[in-house]
XYZ file of C-alpha atoms in Angstrom:
770
model
C -33.334 13.286 16.633
C -32.423 12.710 13.001
C -32.933 16.381 12.255
C -30.592 17.505 15.046
C -27.808 15.157 13.995
C -28.231 16.123 10.347
C -27.742 19.795 11.158
C -24.701 18.958 13.228
C -23.011 16.901 10.544
C -23.775 19.408 7.806
C -22.025 22.044 9.886
C -19.233 19.585 10.647
C -18.647 19.023 6.958
C -18.287 22.721 6.369
C -15.667 23.029 9.106
C -13.882 19.878 8.002
C -14.098 18.005 11.322
C -16.956 17.492 13.766
C -14.785 17.849 16.842
C -13.956 21.447 15.949
C -17.103 22.591 17.776
C -17.000 23.811 21.332
C -19.603 22.408 23.762
C -21.534 25.676 23.493
C -21.610 25.455 19.697
C -22.654 21.816 19.766
C -25.707 22.625 21.906
C -26.946 24.960 19.180
C -27.281 21.954 16.879
C -28.377 19.303 19.407
C -31.488 19.244 21.571
C -30.688 16.966 24.526
C -34.261 15.827 25.217
C -34.491 13.129 22.480
C -31.335 11.528 23.877
C -32.358 11.976 27.517
C -35.462 9.864 27.001
C -33.236 6.977 25.831
C -30.582 7.198 28.532
C -32.294 5.136 31.205
C -33.317 2.449 28.744
C -29.820 2.143 27.247
C -28.089 1.820 30.629
C -30.490 -0.742 32.061
C -30.751 -2.846 28.910
C -29.224 -6.214 29.809
C -30.672 -8.120 26.874
C -27.641 -8.875 24.744
C -28.332 -10.032 21.207
C -25.593 -12.327 20.042
C -23.812 -11.268 16.864
C -24.380 -13.211 13.686
C -27.268 -15.044 15.334
C -28.345 -16.337 11.921
C -24.909 -17.873 11.237
C -23.397 -21.028 12.642
C -19.739 -20.911 13.756
C -18.740 -22.643 10.503
C -20.686 -20.068 8.462
C -18.977 -17.299 10.400
C -15.566 -18.741 9.549
C -16.496 -19.051 5.878
C -17.705 -15.459 5.853
C -14.404 -14.251 7.323
C -12.471 -16.344 4.803
C -14.349 -14.715 1.939
C -13.819 -11.253 3.408
C -10.070 -11.786 3.856
C -9.637 -13.369 0.427
C -9.073 -16.967 1.577
C -10.508 -19.862 -0.409
C -13.872 -21.170 0.805
C -14.005 -24.860 -0.066
C -17.095 -26.972 -0.540
C -17.921 -29.727 1.956
C -16.813 -32.407 -0.527
C -13.400 -30.801 -1.022
C -12.983 -30.452 2.734
C -13.724 -34.148 3.229
C -11.167 -35.101 0.572
C -8.433 -32.586 1.455
C -8.565 -32.712 5.261
C -6.801 -36.119 5.552
C -4.186 -35.014 3.007
C -3.508 -31.840 4.966
C -3.087 -33.795 8.192
C -0.615 -36.152 6.509
C 1.340 -33.196 5.107
C 1.311 -31.464 8.478
C 2.574 -34.627 10.197
C 5.359 -34.993 7.610
C 6.489 -31.383 8.081
C 6.629 -31.833 11.849
C 8.600 -35.059 11.450
C 11.193 -33.302 9.272
C 11.398 -29.858 10.861
C 9.934 -30.487 14.309
C 7.058 -28.656 15.936
C 7.222 -24.893 15.552
C 7.188 -22.572 18.519
C 4.094 -20.333 18.373
C 4.741 -16.835 17.113
C 4.305 -13.602 19.036
C 1.121 -11.535 18.991
C 1.620 -7.771 18.681
C -1.361 -5.579 19.559
C -1.203 -1.925 18.509
C -3.900 0.662 19.005
C -4.125 3.105 16.096
C -2.827 6.649 16.328
C -4.687 9.815 17.165
C -7.503 10.682 14.748
C -9.058 14.056 14.021
C -12.058 13.103 16.190
C -10.159 11.696 19.169
C -8.061 14.840 19.174
C -11.223 16.869 19.730
C -12.919 14.461 22.181
C -15.548 13.337 19.680
C -17.408 10.025 19.850
C -15.987 8.205 16.829
C -17.024 4.545 16.674
C -17.637 3.529 13.063
C -17.209 7.056 11.720
C -14.101 7.350 9.588
C -11.927 10.404 10.321
C -8.270 10.391 9.206
C -5.184 10.326 11.392
C -3.748 13.592 12.607
C -0.077 14.314 11.826
C 0.631 13.537 15.489
C -1.188 10.211 15.136
C 0.919 9.259 12.130
C 4.104 10.029 14.028
C 2.862 7.931 16.951
C 2.646 4.936 14.626
C 6.083 5.571 13.187
C 7.321 5.516 16.777
C 5.550 2.168 17.259
C 7.429 0.825 14.231
C 10.745 1.968 15.706
C 9.922 0.197 18.969
C 9.369 -3.027 17.012
C 12.711 -2.594 15.247
C 14.467 -1.909 18.539
C 12.952 -5.014 20.158
C 13.556 -7.303 17.175
C 9.916 -8.190 16.524
C 9.230 -8.674 12.808
C 5.550 -9.221 11.918
C 4.727 -11.851 9.315
C 1.052 -11.017 8.850
C -1.124 -8.029 9.752
C -4.802 -7.757 10.659
C -6.600 -4.443 10.858
C -10.072 -2.950 10.593
C -11.766 -1.297 7.619
C -11.523 2.162 9.175
C -8.923 4.449 7.619
C -7.345 5.499 10.924
C -6.410 1.875 11.610
C -5.404 1.098 8.021
C -3.217 4.213 7.823
C -1.710 3.323 11.222
C -0.733 -0.113 9.912
C 0.704 1.494 6.775
C 2.864 3.857 8.850
C 4.281 0.909 10.811
C 5.087 -1.296 7.790
C 6.850 1.601 6.088
C 8.931 2.235 9.192
C 9.976 -1.422 9.461
C 10.530 -1.606 5.662
C 7.984 -4.379 5.114
C 5.221 -2.956 2.892
C 4.937 -6.333 1.109
C 3.457 -8.036 4.207
C -0.062 -9.464 3.778
C -2.557 -7.109 5.417
C -6.101 -8.313 6.057
C -8.879 -5.786 6.730
C -12.014 -6.934 8.537
C -15.111 -5.130 9.804
C -14.970 -7.383 12.866
C -11.964 -5.383 14.060
C -13.801 -2.060 13.692
C -14.166 0.075 16.787
C -17.228 -0.352 18.992
C -20.331 1.297 17.476
C -21.482 4.161 19.712
C -24.887 4.529 18.083
C -26.453 7.986 18.103
C -23.509 9.393 20.100
C -21.172 9.148 17.109
C -20.034 12.586 16.010
C -20.963 14.270 19.297
C -18.500 15.964 21.599
C -17.710 13.858 24.684
C -17.335 16.843 26.970
C -20.688 18.191 25.881
C -22.494 14.892 26.446
C -20.855 14.581 29.864
C -22.016 18.072 30.835
C -25.524 17.405 29.519
C -26.161 13.921 30.920
C -23.592 13.656 33.693
C -20.246 11.943 33.972
C -21.749 8.764 35.464
C -24.044 8.253 32.498
C -21.273 8.795 29.979
C -18.921 6.497 31.896
C -21.626 3.835 31.901
C -21.806 4.054 28.116
C -18.028 3.891 27.856
C -17.024 1.359 30.497
C -20.062 -0.729 31.406
C -19.932 -4.186 29.874
C -23.562 -4.419 28.781
C -24.839 -0.839 28.436
C -25.551 0.296 24.882
C -25.639 3.954 23.862
C -28.847 5.173 22.170
C -29.099 3.475 18.743
C -28.943 5.298 15.445
C -32.005 4.764 13.285
C -31.698 2.837 10.042
C -33.379 5.739 8.262
C -30.615 8.097 9.400
C -28.028 8.989 6.774
C -25.190 8.140 9.183
C -26.432 4.585 9.650
C -23.486 2.299 8.830
C -25.586 0.183 6.486
C -25.378 3.003 3.928
C -21.574 2.706 3.713
C -19.759 0.553 1.120
C -17.370 -0.558 3.869
C -20.007 -2.999 5.145
C -20.660 -4.561 1.751
C -21.008 -8.302 2.059
C -22.545 -8.207 5.530
C -25.969 -9.532 6.414
C -28.473 -6.865 7.554
C -28.522 -8.257 11.102
C -24.727 -7.947 11.299
C -24.745 -4.184 10.838
C -25.016 -2.602 14.304
C -27.015 0.490 15.203
C -25.375 0.555 18.642
C -23.084 -1.747 20.610
C -22.221 -2.501 24.178
C -18.674 -3.457 25.069
C -19.791 -7.080 25.213
C -21.327 -6.830 21.724
C -18.040 -5.540 20.375
C -16.065 -8.328 22.027
C -18.376 -11.000 20.676
C -18.003 -9.515 17.205
C -14.211 -9.817 17.482
C -14.198 -13.355 18.866
C -14.449 -15.247 15.515
C -11.286 -13.463 14.325
C -9.291 -15.138 17.074
C -9.516 -18.483 15.250
C -7.604 -17.033 12.274
C -5.069 -15.207 14.418
C -4.575 -18.363 16.471
C -3.980 -20.422 13.316
C -1.201 -18.074 12.187
C 0.399 -18.099 15.637
C 0.465 -21.897 15.663
C 2.321 -21.801 12.334
C 5.092 -19.900 14.074
C 4.211 -16.563 12.488
C 4.346 -13.252 14.310
C 0.934 -11.617 14.015
C 0.356 -7.878 14.360
C -3.162 -6.550 14.990
C -3.574 -2.810 14.440
C -7.044 -1.932 15.637
C -9.007 0.075 18.213
C -9.223 0.220 21.996
C -12.354 -1.924 22.441
C -11.535 -4.552 19.822
C -8.086 -4.994 21.367
C -9.744 -5.351 24.755
C -11.856 -8.122 23.282
C -8.756 -10.006 22.151
C -7.048 -9.470 25.516
C -10.145 -10.796 27.301
C -9.996 -13.997 25.235
C -6.237 -14.508 25.612
C -5.949 -13.762 29.348
C -9.441 -14.987 30.282
C -10.187 -11.644 31.941
C -13.386 -11.381 33.938
C -16.362 -9.235 32.982
C -15.694 -6.756 35.766
C -11.929 -6.536 35.300
C -12.044 -5.889 31.553
C -13.078 -2.280 32.164
C -9.691 -1.698 33.822
C -7.725 -2.665 30.692
C -6.355 0.167 28.569
C -4.341 0.296 25.362
C -2.380 3.536 24.786
C -2.257 4.859 21.257
C 0.728 3.711 19.234
C 2.338 1.632 21.984
C 2.833 -2.053 20.981
C 1.828 -4.754 23.456
C 3.460 -8.160 22.816
C 2.126 -11.555 23.914
C 4.266 -14.688 23.919
C 2.813 -18.202 24.057
C 3.841 -21.705 25.051
C 3.298 -24.858 22.987
C -0.356 -25.015 24.038
C -0.894 -21.379 23.036
C -1.278 -20.288 26.639
C 0.110 -16.788 27.310
C 3.507 -16.780 28.998
C 3.625 -14.596 32.082
C 6.413 -12.044 31.693
C 9.092 -11.594 34.320
C 8.781 -8.988 37.063
C 11.118 -6.534 35.371
C 8.931 -6.354 32.245
C 6.334 -3.627 31.806
C 2.801 -5.011 31.922
C -0.618 -3.878 33.082
C -2.964 -5.516 35.541
C -4.851 -8.693 34.501
C -2.798 -9.145 31.308
C 0.281 -11.028 30.132
C 1.161 -8.561 27.404
C 4.469 -6.721 27.479
C 4.781 -3.012 26.675
C 7.661 -2.107 24.357
C 8.379 1.215 25.957
C 10.617 2.718 28.607
C 9.018 3.468 31.977
C 9.098 7.237 31.543
C 7.594 7.123 28.069
C 5.020 4.545 29.108
C 3.644 6.865 31.790
C 3.347 9.674 29.277
C 1.695 7.353 26.758
C -0.977 6.409 29.320
C -1.966 10.065 29.671
C -4.062 12.043 27.225
C -2.913 11.999 23.608
C -1.423 15.474 23.628
C 1.263 14.310 26.059
C 2.847 12.491 23.113
C 4.624 15.704 22.261
C 6.778 15.134 25.346
C 7.249 11.417 24.683
C 8.136 11.629 20.988
C 10.139 14.666 19.800
C 8.540 16.207 16.738
C 5.021 15.004 17.475
C 2.850 18.074 17.101
C -0.114 19.424 15.232
C 2.103 20.693 12.443
C 2.266 19.069 9.058
C 4.186 15.843 8.637
C 7.880 16.410 7.943
C 9.200 15.781 4.470
C 11.181 12.660 5.318
C 14.123 11.787 3.088
C 13.526 8.798 0.836
C 15.626 5.644 0.936
C 18.499 5.990 -1.520
C 21.427 3.810 -2.543
C 24.978 5.144 -2.796
C 24.815 4.915 -6.574
C 21.561 6.872 -6.714
C 22.997 9.485 -4.404
C 26.182 9.838 -6.470
C 24.402 9.995 -9.819
C 21.848 12.499 -8.564
C 24.680 14.711 -7.319
C 26.410 14.389 -10.700
C 23.143 15.290 -12.408
C 22.836 18.358 -10.197
C 26.440 19.379 -10.946
C 25.796 19.112 -14.673
C 22.629 21.120 -14.290
C 24.496 23.880 -12.475
C 27.187 23.865 -15.152
C 24.526 24.149 -17.846
C 22.880 27.071 -16.054
C 26.244 28.807 -15.679
C 26.928 28.290 -19.378
C 23.563 29.786 -20.307
C 24.261 32.812 -18.131
C 27.604 33.281 -19.878
C 25.904 33.233 -23.263
C 23.421 35.855 -22.130
C 26.303 38.097 -21.105
C 27.913 37.546 -24.526
C 30.840 35.800 -22.869
C 32.000 32.720 -24.730
C 34.973 31.291 -22.851
C 34.784 28.016 -24.746
C 35.061 29.664 -28.164
C 37.960 31.718 -26.870
C 39.548 28.500 -25.608
C 39.216 26.868 -29.025
C 40.534 29.914 -30.879
C 43.645 29.911 -28.713
C 44.173 26.227 -29.428
C 43.817 26.782 -33.156
C 46.211 29.730 -33.100
C 48.857 27.590 -31.463
C 49.362 29.956 -28.538
C 48.754 27.399 -25.818
C 50.824 29.222 -23.230
C 47.890 31.497 -22.542
C 45.981 28.500 -21.213
C 48.595 27.291 -18.760
C 47.800 27.583 -15.109
C 49.529 26.679 -11.895
C 46.375 24.962 -10.630
C 45.564 22.812 -13.665
C 47.481 20.118 -15.475
C 48.258 20.836 -19.112
C 45.655 19.271 -21.389
C 46.268 18.960 -25.119
C 43.329 18.606 -27.474
C 43.428 17.266 -30.988
C 40.826 18.849 -33.221
C 39.773 17.433 -36.530
C 40.481 20.182 -39.037
C 37.499 19.092 -41.082
C 35.115 19.490 -38.196
C 33.374 22.718 -37.350
C 31.924 21.361 -34.086
C 33.678 23.046 -31.202
C 30.785 22.964 -28.799
C 31.749 19.787 -26.959
C 35.329 20.601 -25.992
C 35.619 20.852 -22.247
C 38.573 20.396 -19.946
C 37.865 17.909 -17.152
C 34.386 16.951 -18.410
C 34.885 14.057 -20.786
C 31.205 13.055 -20.640
C 30.360 16.088 -22.719
C 32.323 14.492 -25.571
C 29.935 11.533 -25.743
C 27.034 11.320 -28.129
C 23.556 12.422 -27.236
C 22.022 8.998 -27.829
C 21.918 8.140 -24.132
C 20.316 11.442 -23.216
C 17.707 10.985 -25.943
C 16.986 7.479 -24.722
C 16.594 8.660 -21.148
C 14.324 11.462 -22.252
C 12.090 9.021 -24.085
C 11.751 6.839 -21.024
C 11.065 9.479 -18.418
C 8.940 11.977 -20.293
C 5.747 11.812 -22.277
C 6.862 13.109 -25.671
C 4.682 12.270 -28.623
C 5.659 9.011 -30.332
C 2.251 7.817 -31.491
C 0.800 7.552 -34.945
C -1.461 10.417 -35.998
C -4.092 7.944 -37.209
C -4.834 6.495 -33.775
C -8.109 7.631 -32.169
C -8.111 7.409 -28.375
C -11.263 6.316 -26.563
C -12.197 8.906 -23.935
C -14.552 8.026 -21.051
C -15.801 4.927 -22.896
C -17.196 3.437 -19.708
C -20.800 2.428 -19.090
C -22.443 3.435 -15.828
C -22.619 -0.147 -14.585
C -19.838 -1.672 -16.664
C -17.260 -3.843 -14.901
C -13.801 -2.431 -15.521
C -10.162 -3.213 -14.916
C -8.034 -0.095 -14.434
C -4.284 -0.386 -14.986
C -1.843 2.158 -13.530
C 1.888 1.999 -14.002
C 3.615 3.046 -10.783
C 4.816 6.620 -10.325
C 8.339 7.703 -11.169
C 11.273 6.561 -9.021
C 14.874 7.817 -8.697
C 15.882 4.844 -10.877
C 13.598 6.055 -13.662
C 15.051 9.541 -13.452
C 18.615 8.178 -13.665
C 17.884 5.583 -16.388
C 18.893 2.649 -14.159
C 17.736 -0.917 -14.701
C 15.365 -1.444 -11.756
C 13.665 -4.814 -12.144
C 13.164 -6.420 -8.734
C 15.240 -3.810 -6.949
C 13.008 -1.948 -4.518
C 13.372 1.852 -4.585
C 10.506 4.004 -3.310
C 8.664 6.586 -5.354
C 10.344 9.900 -5.952
C 8.473 13.054 -4.956
C 7.319 13.346 -8.572
C 6.203 9.711 -8.448
C 4.040 10.346 -5.406
C 2.387 13.186 -7.301
C 1.838 10.848 -10.279
C -0.085 8.431 -8.039
C -2.065 11.132 -6.253
C -3.038 12.707 -9.556
C -4.321 9.326 -10.781
C -6.386 8.941 -7.607
C -7.900 12.398 -7.950
C -8.758 11.755 -11.603
C -10.471 8.450 -10.814
C -12.398 10.055 -7.957
C -13.458 12.935 -10.210
C -14.979 10.408 -12.600
C -16.796 8.589 -9.798
C -14.860 5.325 -9.851
C -15.420 2.887 -6.995
C -13.361 -0.278 -6.852
C -13.993 -3.589 -5.127
C -10.468 -5.028 -4.995
C -6.903 -3.921 -5.760
C -4.023 -6.049 -7.050
C -0.385 -4.998 -6.976
C 3.137 -6.415 -6.921
C 5.497 -7.029 -4.003
C 7.634 -4.039 -4.905
C 7.467 -0.877 -2.845
C 6.908 1.537 -5.720
C 3.796 -0.308 -6.910
C 2.410 -0.735 -3.391
C 3.007 2.958 -2.666
C 1.183 3.884 -5.860
C -1.826 1.794 -4.807
C -1.867 3.436 -1.368
C -1.708 6.981 -2.714
C -4.448 6.252 -5.261
C -6.741 4.697 -2.654
C -6.060 7.475 -0.174
C -7.053 10.135 -2.697
C -10.206 8.133 -3.487
C -11.002 7.580 0.218
C -11.065 3.812 -0.319
C -8.230 2.607 1.917
C -10.505 -0.111 3.316
C -10.412 -2.089 0.060
C -8.573 -5.434 0.047
C -5.060 -5.065 -1.381
C -3.747 -8.306 -2.895
C 0.040 -8.443 -3.438
C 1.718 -10.968 -5.715
C 5.259 -11.433 -7.027
C 3.699 -12.370 -10.375
C 2.930 -8.681 -10.957
C 6.564 -7.692 -10.292
C 8.631 -5.961 -12.947
C 10.786 -8.032 -15.279
C 13.967 -9.268 -13.547
C 16.971 -7.741 -15.300
C 19.473 -10.182 -13.802
C 23.028 -8.890 -13.501
C 21.995 -5.568 -15.092
C 19.928 -4.677 -12.032
C 20.955 -1.351 -10.547
C 23.272 -0.455 -13.426
C 22.715 2.492 -15.707
C 22.150 1.949 -19.403
C 25.271 3.996 -20.098
C 27.332 1.624 -17.937
C 25.992 -1.426 -19.765
C 26.557 0.171 -23.177
C 30.167 1.030 -22.293
C 30.902 -2.506 -21.070
C 28.936 -4.659 -23.513
C 28.304 -2.321 -26.432
C 25.216 -0.570 -27.727
C 24.187 -3.496 -29.931
C 24.143 -5.969 -27.036
C 22.305 -3.497 -24.809
C 19.616 -3.125 -27.453
C 19.218 -6.903 -27.728
C 18.742 -7.300 -23.973
C 16.299 -4.439 -23.795
C 14.300 -4.973 -26.973
C 14.601 -8.695 -27.607
C 11.320 -10.444 -26.823
C 12.883 -13.744 -25.709
C 16.470 -12.673 -25.015
C 17.486 -12.772 -21.356
C 20.136 -10.517 -19.806
C 23.066 -12.119 -17.909
C 21.833 -14.013 -14.807
C 22.456 -12.815 -11.299
C 24.503 -15.041 -8.995
C 22.805 -17.190 -6.339
C 24.929 -15.350 -3.790
C 24.027 -11.882 -5.030
C 21.934 -9.467 -3.038
C 19.799 -9.022 -6.172
C 18.801 -12.707 -6.215
C 15.207 -12.838 -4.825
C 15.903 -16.158 -3.103
C 18.235 -14.398 -0.659
C 15.501 -12.095 0.645
C 14.325 -13.963 3.738
C 11.463 -11.510 4.168
C 9.788 -12.683 0.965
C 10.702 -16.310 0.333
C 8.313 -17.609 2.997
C 5.288 -16.241 1.138
C 5.993 -17.855 -2.240
C 4.047 -21.077 -2.653
C 3.488 -21.157 -6.416
C 7.044 -21.766 -7.640
C 8.490 -25.217 -8.149
C 11.293 -26.394 -5.868
C 14.863 -25.931 -7.086
C 16.747 -29.137 -6.283
C 20.156 -27.566 -6.945
C 19.531 -24.626 -4.620
C 17.919 -26.900 -2.030
C 20.926 -29.246 -1.923
C 23.500 -26.427 -1.810
C 21.700 -24.445 0.878
C 20.956 -27.557 2.956
C 24.641 -28.511 2.929
C 25.641 -24.973 3.816
C 23.174 -24.733 6.701
C 23.631 -28.387 7.773
C 19.888 -28.891 7.821
C 17.172 -29.404 5.219
C 16.324 -26.091 3.582
C 13.696 -26.244 0.857
C 14.357 -23.576 -1.749
C 12.164 -22.597 -4.669
C 13.268 -21.696 -8.175
C 13.259 -17.919 -8.104
C 14.126 -16.128 -11.346
C 17.746 -15.036 -11.801
C 16.948 -13.153 -15.005
C 13.964 -12.780 -17.297
C 13.171 -11.904 -20.870
C 10.033 -9.951 -21.663
C 8.485 -13.278 -22.676
C 9.278 -14.770 -19.230
C 7.724 -11.785 -17.458
C 4.515 -12.075 -19.473
C 4.371 -15.812 -18.849
C 3.756 -15.105 -15.174
C 1.634 -11.923 -15.362
C -0.871 -13.183 -17.958
C -1.708 -16.452 -16.096
C -2.063 -14.488 -12.858
C -4.679 -12.333 -14.556
C -6.549 -15.163 -16.283
C -6.359 -17.747 -13.479
C -6.569 -15.526 -10.391
C -7.929 -12.036 -11.073
C -10.606 -13.077 -13.589
C -12.291 -15.829 -11.511
C -11.896 -13.948 -8.214
C -13.093 -10.551 -9.372
C -13.718 -9.860 -13.062
C -16.071 -12.807 -13.601
C -18.084 -11.686 -10.573
C -18.627 -8.209 -11.989
C -16.236 -6.490 -9.591
C -14.355 -3.334 -10.466
C -10.631 -4.016 -10.314
C -7.618 -1.736 -9.909
C -4.150 -3.049 -10.854
C -1.093 -0.981 -9.950
C 1.999 -2.619 -11.343
C 4.993 -2.180 -13.665
C 5.371 -1.511 -17.353
C 6.370 -5.007 -18.473
C 3.880 -6.830 -16.243
C 1.052 -4.595 -17.475
C 2.276 -4.951 -21.064
C 1.772 -8.694 -20.777
C -1.830 -8.420 -19.614
C -2.603 -5.780 -22.257
C -1.050 -8.052 -24.890
C -3.581 -10.706 -23.869
C -6.574 -8.329 -23.675
C -5.843 -6.220 -26.772
C -4.281 -8.933 -28.942
C -1.068 -6.993 -29.456
C 1.422 -8.873 -31.688
C 4.617 -10.103 -30.034
C 6.825 -8.156 -32.402
C 5.118 -4.898 -31.354
C 5.304 -5.343 -27.590
C 8.504 -3.375 -27.154
C 6.959 -0.529 -29.124
C 4.224 -0.046 -26.511
C 5.070 2.636 -23.942
C 3.071 3.176 -20.730
C 3.283 6.607 -19.045
C 3.699 6.683 -15.261
C 0.537 7.295 -13.262
C -1.937 7.407 -16.181
C -5.079 5.250 -15.609
C -5.839 2.900 -18.507
C -9.473 1.790 -18.227
C -10.316 -1.580 -19.759
C -14.035 -2.006 -20.358
C -14.720 -5.711 -19.856
C -18.008 -5.678 -21.809
C -16.839 -3.602 -24.750
C -13.313 -5.004 -24.801
C -11.454 -1.751 -25.233
C -8.993 0.542 -23.474
C -9.948 4.156 -22.820
C -8.483 7.175 -21.065
C -10.245 9.573 -18.713
C -10.782 13.211 -19.555
C -8.430 15.175 -17.287
C -10.131 18.482 -18.046
C -7.140 20.074 -19.780
C -8.545 19.732 -23.290
C -5.205 18.431 -24.553
C -4.934 15.559 -26.987
C -3.734 12.523 -24.962
C -1.547 11.410 -27.858
C 0.153 14.784 -27.811
C 0.486 14.760 -24.024
C 1.594 11.157 -23.404
C 3.974 8.737 -25.065
C 2.278 5.409 -25.834
C 4.740 4.398 -28.519
C 4.072 3.258 -32.065
C 1.987 0.263 -30.849
C -0.773 2.574 -29.606
C -2.874 1.565 -32.606
C -3.317 -1.877 -31.002
C -3.979 -0.438 -27.551
C -6.715 2.015 -28.540
C -9.032 -0.026 -30.681
C -12.687 1.021 -31.162
C -15.047 -0.193 -28.451
C -17.790 -2.713 -29.131
C -21.088 -0.883 -28.607
C -24.236 -2.699 -27.505
C -27.773 -1.491 -28.059
C -29.850 0.281 -25.408
C -26.925 0.649 -23.020
C -26.262 3.578 -20.726
C -23.045 5.428 -21.314
C -20.913 7.325 -18.928
C -19.508 10.423 -20.576
C -18.003 12.416 -17.741
C -17.538 12.918 -14.018
C -20.443 12.094 -11.755
C -22.249 15.042 -10.296
């Protein structure tokens, strides 16, 4: 049987997707007899082995905590802290009252490449189709329309579910939400059927047999052997699991029992008043519905979850599901409410292709190039930039044709015959020209910006391009990474519209520009080329950094990795300068003051007002997740008086110097990332912002304070820190170009690229893995 499946998957790899085969083609690669001998046994097997049989319920909870990144406390700490937590909980209830449980939102992931072609998928990991991605965007719009805002997200480790969750959070503009990925929410494991065509298996073994595998509560499909290359135990996605936890085949009941321990964590969040969204698969969602609605073993087979259609549960104070009213769309045996109109719901219950009728634009074509979010200022400045570009092109064309209207204009002015310039359509403009000046190239009617100096343009060019600014004496380390060395890879986010327009960004939240997306994808491809595999990813709360992490992981096919988001990795807060261009600030405050705010190590820009949109404390989406800032008594008193009820408010930054920014990023690295990951030998990826990364590099590379502003970090270039050898290196991109000629690292590059410490008898990695 192994041989037949191996042939099939080798052919599938060549074609790009297993489901591309017709039933006739599949039979050329599969001999049905090995499966036929297992059919009777699999259907009649009623012996159900309980999942995690070697673990107690407490051990199961601790395992899930470790997987999701929660702290696992020792028994002694639990004994000490439990009474304190109960006292704190009682005090909170006394002050604020008991919270109403949040809503539970269940969403089945969108169409994958395998489901599109009627292929048994299970734990195999095909991507979403373009239609599947659009289905999830539609799910996000339904949540917006209904007013449901998730506070926390749970999903599986399979990319079709992770990408589905990503599509939803982008649509509802909440990419900062905590997203926990667990193998317990993976789809049911279909054993040796995975990768086979459903129609073909139905024709070979009969519809009744296939339906028994699909719908029977206790029937397991034929198991996949542990020696088979497609056995899930060979996949990094199951790292951290005990051998007995890795299935070779599952019944529906097995799958539901696997999901059951997750309910304790979902239930805890609901009791805190948080809205929980679970983006998973048909059978794992059935398992949750069975627990919530206490559905019988026979009735559970009648429950169905359409792709991309949210189902919402509401609960009473005892966390019992509230039965919806008669005019609400539900399905039999459940209390969940569909967020869809009757006509669209019927279409959604049909086969996936019917989505083209339900959602305009859902087709097999490529995803549309959706316009990025843009502020009015960005839009105006980009248009101005385009107008200037067109003017420049027109001027160049005039020069090529030996037409010099500007010189003619100046000669007329100098001759004193200004009447030739008068026009009925233009107001008369008089220019005063310094007789001692020979520069006539900047005179332009109606375009006063051309009269300004080029300093701003030079400054912008330095910030958004990679011109050489590095000392010739610096030697860059290339591929200085041992085969088994723990590493920390730093990537500054890709370019944004703010970067292109030389705007102070700080905590403002623009998305990546098209060029920025390419920066991130290029970094992912380069890391994959060199065989990098990460264990955990850290990023900020800002969209551009989160997007960069997603694009990198997608290119590396590692979307299942835990993604930890923290405000401590945010960019420096530029206070009242946020959103303003450097030219604006220079015109208002002067070039000297602008330079102090930008280059001064401990000089803060003007603070933003507590009532400003740019003050982080006014973003209700984020303030609930900050627990590591001290309470601001002034803000608490003012906001409590305004709201006429106690409102605890933390001391969010209103402006920051470079020193302030580093004082939060360095401790986050040393006190959180190092003990959680680096000290355990894990490979870490950090996608963040220039000033936050500067701080960590200052700590790792011992860069002097006075040189910090001289360190430049190019967008999207991976900086690999070798933990053992204590050095930063770059990866060979195959172009043969000198990195110091290609990228701008500033004059402080000599501190960044120090020689690596070399140990004896150590293996070295010198290029991409074969």
